[in-house]
Backbone as a chain_set.jsonl record, in Angstrom:
{"seq": "MHAHPNRLREVDEEVKVMGCKVLAQYALLGQYDFITILEAPDNETVAHLSVDLASRGTVRIQTFPAIPLETFITKLKSHEQLGRGQVETD", "coords": {"N": [[-35.459, 2.635, 31.675], [-35.615, 0.574, 29.827], [-33.53, 1.294, 28.133], [-31.307, 1.118, 29.799], [-31.112, -1.405, 31.423], [-29.332, -2.7, 33.146], [-28.837, -0.917, 35.107], [-30.375, -1.42, 37.292], [-28.929, -3.353, 38.724], [-26.634, -1.919, 39.297], [-27.256, -0.236, 41.373], [-27.089, -1.922, 43.521], [-24.391, -1.923, 44.273], [-24.11, 0.637, 45.315], [-25.741, 0.404, 47.508], [-24.278, -1.42, 48.976], [-22.014, 0.105, 49.633], [-23.113, 1.748, 51.523], [-23.213, 0.121, 53.679], [-25.067, -1.891, 53.687], [-26.664, -4.973, 52.649], [-27.799, -6.547, 49.759], [-30.234, -8.907, 49.784], [-32.206, -10.127, 48.241], [-33.972, -9.523, 45.164], [-36.86, -8.563, 43.389], [-38.9, -8.228, 40.497], [-42.101, -6.906, 40.293], [-45.615, -7.485, 39.728], [-48.38, -5.4, 39.681], [-49.311, -3.119, 42.3], [-46.761, -2.232, 43.132], [-43.523, -1.871, 41.61], [-41.005, -3.019, 42.045], [-39.307, -5.024, 44.509], [-36.914, -4.942, 47.0], [-34.97, -6.769, 49.112], [-33.21, -6.112, 51.914], [-30.357, -6.349, 54.08], [-29.338, -4.761, 56.948], [-27.272, -2.935, 59.284], [-28.778, -1.465, 61.124], [-31.881, 0.365, 61.686], [-31.477, 3.083, 61.265], [-29.42, 3.225, 59.397], [-30.705, 2.205, 57.134], [-32.626, 4.19, 56.841], [-30.993, 6.372, 56.177], [-29.912, 5.442, 53.746], [-32.299, 5.279, 52.27], [-33.072, 7.995, 52.147], [-30.921, 9.041, 50.674], [-31.164, 7.637, 48.186], [-33.827, 8.25, 47.416], [-33.687, 10.998, 47.175], [-32.836, 11.542, 44.663], [-34.992, 11.566, 43.052], [-35.929, 9.592, 41.399], [-37.051, 7.371, 42.434], [-39.435, 5.994, 44.677], [-39.595, 5.136, 47.988], [-40.581, 2.631, 50.231], [-40.375, 1.391, 53.407], [-40.145, -1.643, 55.279], [-39.449, -2.604, 58.194], [-38.194, -5.636, 59.381], [-38.539, -8.388, 61.608], [-36.858, -11.228, 62.666], [-38.64, -14.27, 62.974], [-38.139, -16.024, 65.175], [-36.827, -14.3, 66.962], [-38.887, -12.512, 67.477], [-40.794, -14.192, 68.701], [-39.387, -14.917, 71.015], [-39.255, -12.408, 72.254], [-41.973, -11.977, 72.721], [-42.424, -13.897, 74.65], [-41.176, -12.82, 76.792], [-41.309, -11.417, 80.061], [-41.511, -8.748, 80.388], [-43.357, -5.892, 79.501], [-44.148, -3.239, 77.378], [-44.381, -0.187, 78.987], [-45.459, -1.303, 81.271], [-43.73, -2.643, 82.87], [-42.863, -5.405, 84.825], [-44.829, -8.296, 84.234], [-47.302, -10.031, 85.946], [-47.208, -13.516, 86.496], [-49.194, -16.43, 86.477]], "CA": [[-35.214, 1.289, 32.123], [-35.336, -0.241, 28.639], [-32.224, 1.664, 27.588], [-30.228, 0.78, 30.736], [-31.635, -2.351, 32.421], [-28.306, -3.072, 34.131], [-28.842, 0.089, 36.178], [-30.976, -2.062, 38.459], [-27.861, -4.019, 39.471], [-25.641, -0.932, 39.723], [-27.678, 0.298, 42.666], [-26.613, -2.864, 44.541], [-23.078, -1.473, 44.734], [-24.331, 1.804, 46.157], [-26.305, -0.123, 48.747], [-23.15, -2.042, 49.685], [-21.182, 1.188, 50.159], [-23.812, 2.284, 52.696], [-23.16, -0.844, 54.765], [-26.2, -2.808, 53.596], [-26.469, -6.095, 51.742], [-29.006, -6.957, 49.043], [-30.491, -10.338, 49.952], [-33.025, -10.583, 47.115], [-34.697, -8.494, 44.426], [-37.897, -9.104, 42.521], [-39.784, -7.349, 39.743], [-43.451, -7.262, 40.714], [-46.783, -7.079, 38.959], [-49.35, -4.847, 40.617], [-49.141, -1.77, 42.832], [-45.344, -1.902, 43.221], [-42.736, -2.359, 40.485], [-39.88, -3.832, 42.515], [-39.055, -5.159, 45.941], [-35.531, -5.285, 47.313], [-34.843, -7.182, 50.507], [-31.879, -5.726, 52.378], [-29.915, -6.565, 55.453], [-28.61, -3.562, 57.365], [-26.909, -2.988, 60.703], [-29.817, -0.858, 61.966], [-32.894, 1.129, 60.943], [-30.934, 4.392, 60.907], [-28.667, 3.047, 58.15], [-31.693, 2.082, 56.064], [-33.208, 5.52, 56.66], [-29.992, 7.172, 55.455], [-29.899, 4.916, 52.383], [-33.568, 5.67, 51.639], [-33.01, 9.431, 51.857], [-29.969, 9.24, 49.575], [-31.719, 7.141, 46.923], [-35.055, 8.968, 47.083], [-33.389, 12.4, 46.864], [-32.583, 11.639, 43.215], [-36.274, 11.776, 42.4], [-36.24, 8.513, 40.456], [-37.594, 6.221, 43.156], [-40.167, 6.217, 45.926], [-39.226, 4.002, 48.83], [-41.39, 2.296, 51.401], [-39.606, 0.395, 54.156], [-40.855, -2.542, 56.176], [-38.489, -3.26, 59.077], [-38.619, -7.005, 59.667], [-37.961, -9.045, 62.781], [-36.886, -12.682, 62.506], [-39.737, -14.855, 63.734], [-37.657, -16.535, 66.469], [-36.583, -13.14, 67.821], [-40.196, -12.0, 67.856], [-41.385, -15.145, 69.655], [-38.642, -14.761, 72.266], [-39.684, -11.148, 72.853], [-43.334, -12.163, 73.212], [-42.362, -14.73, 75.852], [-40.581, -12.023, 77.849], [-42.267, -10.962, 81.069], [-41.582, -7.291, 80.347], [-44.222, -5.322, 78.483], [-43.969, -1.795, 77.228], [-45.212, 0.653, 79.833], [-46.033, -2.011, 82.408], [-42.709, -3.305, 83.675], [-43.039, -6.848, 84.949], [-46.192, -8.81, 84.189], [-47.46, -11.161, 86.876], [-47.538, -14.798, 85.878], [-49.927, -17.311, 87.378]], "C": [[-34.881, 0.389, 30.928], [-33.935, 0.034, 28.1], [-31.071, 1.213, 28.476], [-30.716, -0.205, 31.805], [-30.612, -2.767, 33.474], [-28.205, -2.068, 35.271], [-29.446, -0.484, 37.45], [-29.914, -2.733, 39.327], [-26.81, -3.033, 39.985], [-25.989, -0.338, 41.086], [-27.219, -0.618, 43.798], [-25.268, -2.43, 45.12], [-23.199, -0.257, 45.638], [-24.885, 1.393, 47.516], [-25.184, -0.711, 49.608], [-22.253, -0.988, 50.338], [-21.798, 1.778, 51.43], [-23.841, 1.289, 53.856], [-24.313, -1.821, 54.784], [-25.885, -3.916, 52.597], [-27.809, -6.437, 51.09], [-29.138, -8.472, 49.181], [-31.279, -10.92, 48.784], [-33.687, -9.385, 46.46], [-35.69, -9.178, 43.504], [-38.574, -7.974, 41.764], [-41.196, -7.837, 40.039], [-44.488, -6.844, 39.682], [-47.788, -6.541, 39.962], [-48.975, -3.452, 41.066], [-47.682, -1.322, 42.861], [-44.587, -2.531, 42.056], [-41.632, -3.32, 40.905], [-39.926, -3.957, 44.029], [-37.596, -5.591, 46.079], [-35.475, -5.605, 48.799], [-33.399, -6.962, 50.915], [-31.615, -6.223, 53.785], [-29.059, -5.356, 55.799], [-28.294, -3.659, 58.845], [-27.99, -2.432, 61.625], [-30.777, -0.061, 61.088], [-32.375, 2.492, 60.499], [-30.147, 4.321, 59.594], [-29.615, 2.947, 56.967], [-32.345, 3.434, 55.789], [-32.268, 6.414, 55.857], [-29.943, 6.743, 53.989], [-31.15, 5.365, 51.632], [-33.555, 7.142, 51.252], [-32.09, 9.685, 50.671], [-30.557, 8.814, 48.231], [-32.944, 7.931, 46.487], [-34.782, 10.414, 46.68], [-33.099, 12.608, 45.377], [-33.876, 11.875, 42.435], [-36.678, 10.678, 41.44], [-36.885, 7.309, 41.119], [-38.391, 6.709, 44.362], [-39.971, 4.958, 46.754], [-40.212, 3.857, 49.974], [-40.642, 1.184, 52.125], [-40.522, -0.396, 55.075], [-39.823, -3.23, 57.062], [-39.034, -4.635, 59.484], [-37.861, -7.569, 60.861], [-37.988, -10.546, 62.51], [-37.926, -13.289, 63.448], [-39.282, -15.362, 65.1], [-37.378, -15.401, 67.453], [-37.898, -12.582, 68.339], [-40.86, -12.898, 68.901], [-40.703, -15.024, 71.008], [-39.091, -13.497, 72.988], [-41.097, -11.273, 73.421], [-43.366, -12.981, 74.5], [-41.785, -13.982, 77.041], [-41.664, -11.536, 78.803], [-42.393, -9.443, 81.094], [-42.488, -6.857, 79.209], [-44.06, -3.823, 78.5], [-44.926, -1.038, 78.141], [-45.766, -0.021, 81.072], [-44.977, -2.649, 83.309], [-42.928, -4.814, 83.675], [-44.509, -7.219, 84.918], [-46.26, -9.988, 85.118], [-47.824, -12.417, 86.095], [-48.219, -15.661, 86.902], [-49.285, -18.666, 87.462]], "O": [[-33.983, -0.449, 31.004], [-33.239, -0.883, 27.664], [-29.975, 0.952, 27.98], [-30.728, 0.139, 32.987], [-30.99, -3.147, 34.582], [-27.562, -2.337, 36.286], [-29.076, -0.086, 38.555], [-30.003, -2.679, 40.553], [-26.168, -3.29, 41.004], [-25.099, 0.02, 41.858], [-26.983, -0.153, 44.913], [-25.037, -2.557, 46.323], [-22.467, -0.136, 46.621], [-24.533, 1.972, 48.544], [-25.157, -0.515, 50.823], [-21.788, -1.173, 51.463], [-21.078, 2.251, 52.31], [-24.425, 1.575, 54.901], [-24.526, -2.51, 55.781], [-24.953, -3.804, 51.8], [-28.821, -6.597, 51.772], [-28.264, -9.223, 48.749], [-31.053, -12.062, 48.382], [-33.935, -8.365, 47.103], [-35.408, -10.223, 42.918], [-38.799, -6.895, 42.313], [-41.456, -9.041, 40.035], [-44.25, -5.953, 38.867], [-48.022, -7.169, 40.995], [-48.387, -2.686, 40.303], [-47.398, -0.145, 42.636], [-44.964, -3.597, 41.57], [-41.355, -4.306, 40.222], [-40.499, -3.122, 44.729], [-37.118, -6.479, 45.373], [-35.886, -4.801, 49.635], [-32.48, -7.547, 50.341], [-32.533, -6.48, 54.564], [-28.169, -4.973, 55.04], [-28.966, -4.38, 59.582], [-28.114, -2.866, 62.77], [-30.521, 0.159, 59.904], [-32.794, 3.001, 59.46], [-30.201, 5.243, 58.78], [-29.364, 3.535, 55.915], [-32.588, 3.784, 54.634], [-32.707, 7.13, 54.957], [-29.933, 7.588, 53.093], [-31.062, 5.786, 50.478], [-33.979, 7.5, 50.153], [-32.43, 10.449, 49.768], [-30.458, 9.549, 47.249], [-33.085, 8.248, 45.305], [-35.558, 10.999, 45.924], [-33.118, 13.74, 44.894], [-33.846, 12.331, 41.292], [-37.676, 10.817, 40.732], [-37.228, 6.336, 40.449], [-38.05, 7.717, 44.982], [-40.163, 3.846, 46.263], [-40.619, 4.837, 50.598], [-40.314, 0.157, 51.529], [-41.528, 0.108, 55.575], [-39.361, -4.322, 56.731], [-40.192, -4.764, 59.879], [-36.691, -7.256, 61.081], [-39.038, -11.085, 62.159], [-38.062, -12.856, 64.593], [-39.978, -15.148, 66.092], [-37.661, -15.529, 68.645], [-38.006, -12.221, 69.511], [-41.423, -12.404, 69.877], [-41.373, -15.028, 72.04], [-39.287, -13.514, 74.204], [-41.384, -10.732, 74.489], [-44.239, -12.78, 75.345], [-41.887, -14.448, 78.176], [-42.796, -11.277, 78.395], [-43.286, -8.908, 81.751], [-42.405, -7.379, 78.097], [-43.855, -3.223, 79.556], [-46.14, -1.23, 78.072], [-46.474, 0.616, 81.852], [-45.298, -3.141, 84.391], [-43.152, -5.415, 82.625], [-45.34, -6.532, 85.51], [-45.386, -10.855, 85.097], [-48.632, -12.386, 85.166], [-47.861, -15.63, 88.079], [-49.775, -19.538, 88.18]]}, "num_chains": 1, "name": "protein.A"}
């Protein structure tokens, strides 16, 4: 990393080729060294990207699929619940 710090930015181009967009990157102190926030068309694309990058053996990836808060609130207000169909409202 000391010898090639720009390598961190070079990965951004590889991410772009896979159809994802880097929204933000941070170097961290603590359990994790870096966090990269991506936007991708779907979870399958992120899974493919993760496999490709991790297969090099130079990175371990942990993903956290995120849902925009407004989308989540809308879903919670829905009358459909998993495994129950329609929920009766009083």
